[in-house]
Amino acid sequence: MLFLLSLSCLVGLYHTYSAQQSLVPETIQTTPCGDANMDGSVNVLDIITMVNYIMGSNPTPFSFAAADINASGAVDVLDIISVINMIMQVPGLPCPCTPTVTDVDGNVYQTVKIGEQCWMKENLRTGAMINSNAGGQQQTDNGVLEKYCYNNLMANCAAYGGLYEWREAMKYSETIGAQGICPAGWHIPKDTEWTMLFNYLGGAEIAGGKMKLAGTSQWNAPNTGATNQSNFTALPSGLRSMWAGSFTGMNTNAYYLSSTLTFQDKAWSRGLYHNYELVDRGNIESSFGQAVRCIKDQTGIILPSVRTLPASGITATSATLGGLITDDGGTVIIERGIYWGTTTSPQFGGMKVPVGSGGGAFSVVISGLLPSKIYNFITYATNSAGTTFGHVETFTSAAGPDGCNTLTDIDGNVYNAVLIGSQCWMKENLKTTSYKNGSPIPYPGTNNTVWQNTTSGAYAWYENNIAWKDLYGALYNWYAVNSTFGLCPIGWHMPSATEWDQLSDFVGGAGGAGGKLKSLRTTPAEHPRWQSPNVGASDQYGFSALAGGCRENAGPFSYIGYTGYWWTSTEHFSPFSWARTMQYDRIGVDPLGINRKVGLSVRCLKDITLPSVTTSGVSDITSSAATAGGNVTSDGGAVVTARGICYNTDPNPTTANTTVLSGSGNGSFTANLTGLNAGTTYNVRAYATNSAGTAYGDNLQFTTNTSNFSCGTSVITDIDGNLYNTVLIGNQCWMKENLKTTRFSDGSPIEYPGNNTSLWSGTTSGAYAWFDNDISWKDVYGALYNWYAVKSFDGLCPEGWHIPINEELNELDEYLGGSSVAGGKLKSTRKQPEPHPRWDLPNTGASNSSGFTGYPGGYRHNDGRYLNLGYSANWWSATMTSATIARYLNLGVDYVNSFRGTRDKATGFSVRCLRD
């Protein structure tokens, strides 16, 4: 809605008319700020003046036709309704009753209504200007609101607004009752409020064009996509960098603060660019200076805000992941949780794990991780306005017994190691005094003449002081690096220039790799450490690079704490070889050709060979499917990035043939082969891939059955002779009706307690019930089984079928678009007043697009009561969480979600079987 009608005399007219005709949306609100007469009426000329003021005489000045004005000077209700509807179609109008807003310094700003939000259409410029000098943060907690002006020119603040550090902006806005940096009744937008703006404008991919001032008078060419359709009028105000206090980006970029922190010292920011029409979302250090656009306070429900917390309790196979609800958006959080996986955007293709509801902190332990592997996870939170996400966090699982863990050199020095991508690096500098074969490495000591004249291997301690050994390691000339005796420990080698580049590329490119690889230790910390400011250091991957300096080819020592130098095994041109450097005042990793007589640090890299993998066998063979397995027994010194089964009708298939991926890492695995031809002989081999290549297990053969079962058209029969239709959903074949057998698949009877509630609640063996103990419900909703029947060794489902485990229910949800929408796709569309089976009203979101045809068979409580027929559908999974609790799938009459919950095993739920 782009306009909220403001004339008091139109309030009654609108409500009277809409009540009769419902031609105007009921969401229109009214605020008495118009030019009303004493009797509450408004003259026609006042209406015309108001309309032209709001519309800015765009596209042409408005006036009522003479025929619309009656003898008394009034206009008809229908004519006023037409005016309302016309005004509502004009984009980018000022905010109703608030066409301008004034800050505490008296600066006046135009406003704009975009969707349901009211924004300032100019950048904030309140506060006292301070100069930006080298040395980092300048805005301080001195009781005075301060701003930067681009290039320290006040004229730029007047034209483009001020640039504010997050902490400076927020310290005036966090105290309850404080005025805040924004005008009264306004605030710095939350991350979710920015998201609402972009969603209203069609998504972040195109919203930037609709927000940028058109033309190239202020934005540099090409100003891609700029239309300013929203009238937001974004200007390229640039950025004040925390590094050396410099400014960048005026006329090319605009950066806007949000009030939402991602993690310590970083907050969500939005960026617009002259050569894109998108809006970029990033987390920027809070001491960068950015523009501020204030948004008007509003009541009602908005999207929630959630922060992702760092992983904890990390082992080789599990970790604790969680988040914090920082704002519920004005209503209850109905679902929260995490997505996790190996993809950089785990919300797309990762594993979803709901973690209850409500506000505050939450966490969950995930398992099934692979050793020494990098994982990403992101939090989410859902309220009635929708779902939002936190930021992505990364962690590396602990090393397994044979993983990238520790190593020992010939002298007995022990080093920690770290897996970065597919490479296993020492995370400390080498300090051996002997070659790999035990031969001593020469030590010239203080004899600079010997050091500068040798063309064989030599090492030094910085300043010839062995006290530096355990802090920064040794400094080796390149002749030691290249010695045929071998400098690195057995199973490790000197990295080439290409392997160093592979490391830099994995962490985002050489231009920023140094920041991600440098240790966080900085002055005034004791050695080992970097000299301040240690620009950009985050040690994101645990490489922990330190500035060990060098020994120059003439013998002197220099740059400890300032520069780290590391040899590669790659020659440049005589007498130089390639090295890599990181510096205290730069964020990059720089290649440098250095004289081979210079002493530099060394990091060794683990050798890599092909992995070892075996083919385990083939089972569960049908006419169109089979299950094959394998086991990765060795990763070859690098992480196994892909493993699985390849198959073909010809022997010795490779990954060039049909493959089924089954994760990554070491250990055993299985893969489901589907879409096979009946009565056909196939060859299978397990495979495993690391950075050295792909290895294969032995070739095995199997032949599919000749049965012609076709999911979706074929029916199945249980032990009692009941028939069930089937439906194919993704790769899963489901019964599309609830189970109603009274016998296990081996023919033994299932206990029927009937109306004996004590027997029902007290049994720990399999039992079933008809709803209300009335067998007439059998063919309508099927039977209700306790979980002991579900997991009976006698088998509840027909042969070749099984009760789904929780992971298979997750697969169903994900195939249907995620649990937030899957419920509607699983529910039957039948509802009151249709006869049973059907849902009560409203049956929210039901489409049955999956063909699953879920009906609300209710349940039998563990105390024997029957509940929720027509209201909820509940199906057991085969997954238990404790001795008395198991998991189940739930659909409800008034929501579109698919929920996963836990319940006492004595509860009676419906059952749907899944084909093996």
mmCIF file of C-alpha atoms in Angstrom, residues 425 476-483 487-488 493-504 565-573 576-581 589-596 598-605:
data_model
loop_
_atom_site.group_PDB
_atom_site.id
_atom_site.type_symbol
_atom_site.label_atom_id
_atom_site.label_comp_id
_atom_site.label_asym_id
_atom_site.label_seq_id
_atom_site.Cartn_x
_atom_site.Cartn_y
_atom_site.Cartn_z
ATOM 1 C CA TRP A 425 49.658 -27.955 6.095
ATOM 2 C CA TYR A 476 66.713 -21.887 5.871
ATOM 3 C CA ASN A 477 68.476 -20.902 2.686
ATOM 4 C CA TRP A 478 66.979 -22.312 -0.510
ATOM 5 C CA TYR A 479 69.814 -24.837 -0.911
ATOM 6 C CA ALA A 480 68.536 -26.613 2.212
ATOM 7 C CA VAL A 481 65.012 -26.494 0.774
ATOM 8 C CA ASN A 482 66.195 -28.094 -2.461
ATOM 9 C CA SER A 483 68.551 -30.654 -0.901
ATOM 10 C CA LEU A 487 64.117 -31.084 4.486
ATOM 11 C CA CYS A 488 60.530 -31.963 5.416
ATOM 12 C CA HIS A 493 57.264 -32.153 1.153
ATOM 13 C CA MET A 494 58.220 -28.578 0.329
ATOM 14 C CA PRO A 495 55.194 -26.913 -1.310
ATOM 15 C CA SER A 496 55.614 -25.606 -4.835
ATOM 16 C CA ALA A 497 54.552 -22.123 -5.925
ATOM 17 C CA THR A 498 51.479 -23.731 -7.504
ATOM 18 C CA GLU A 499 50.525 -25.393 -4.212
ATOM 19 C CA TRP A 500 50.855 -22.059 -2.386
ATOM 20 C CA ASP A 501 48.601 -20.525 -5.034
ATOM 21 C CA GLN A 502 46.109 -23.345 -4.496
ATOM 22 C CA LEU A 503 46.019 -22.412 -0.802
ATOM 23 C CA SER A 504 45.484 -18.713 -1.587
ATOM 24 C CA TYR A 565 58.611 -15.120 4.313
ATOM 25 C CA TRP A 566 58.201 -18.750 3.209
ATOM 26 C CA TRP A 567 60.178 -20.612 0.571
ATOM 27 C CA THR A 568 58.534 -22.598 -2.220
ATOM 28 C CA SER A 569 60.275 -25.443 -4.045
ATOM 29 C CA THR A 570 59.931 -23.587 -7.377
ATOM 30 C CA GLU A 571 62.943 -21.973 -9.041
ATOM 31 C CA HIS A 572 62.662 -18.493 -10.545
ATOM 32 C CA PHE A 573 65.782 -17.532 -12.465
ATOM 33 C CA PHE A 576 66.460 -16.464 -7.337
ATOM 34 C CA SER A 577 63.674 -18.825 -6.309
ATOM 35 C CA TRP A 578 60.018 -18.125 -5.560
ATOM 36 C CA ALA A 579 58.818 -17.299 -2.061
ATOM 37 C CA ARG A 580 55.544 -16.129 -0.560
ATOM 38 C CA THR A 581 55.262 -13.165 1.830
ATOM 39 C CA VAL A 589 49.858 -13.065 0.002
ATOM 40 C CA ASP A 590 52.519 -11.810 -2.389
ATOM 41 C CA PRO A 591 54.853 -13.831 -4.672
ATOM 42 C CA LEU A 592 58.443 -12.680 -4.546
ATOM 43 C CA GLY A 593 61.646 -13.883 -6.218
ATOM 44 C CA ILE A 594 64.341 -13.979 -3.501
ATOM 45 C CA ASN A 595 68.064 -14.698 -3.626
ATOM 46 C CA ARG A 596 68.638 -18.362 -2.729
ATOM 47 C CA VAL A 598 68.543 -15.596 2.008
ATOM 48 C CA GLY A 599 67.195 -17.437 5.067
ATOM 49 C CA LEU A 600 63.390 -17.801 5.116
ATOM 50 C CA SER A 601 60.815 -19.781 7.067
ATOM 51 C CA VAL A 602 59.446 -23.117 5.815
ATOM 52 C CA ARG A 603 55.975 -24.698 6.021
ATOM 53 C CA CYS A 604 55.733 -28.325 4.850
ATOM 54 C CA LEU A 605 52.772 -29.873 3.016
#
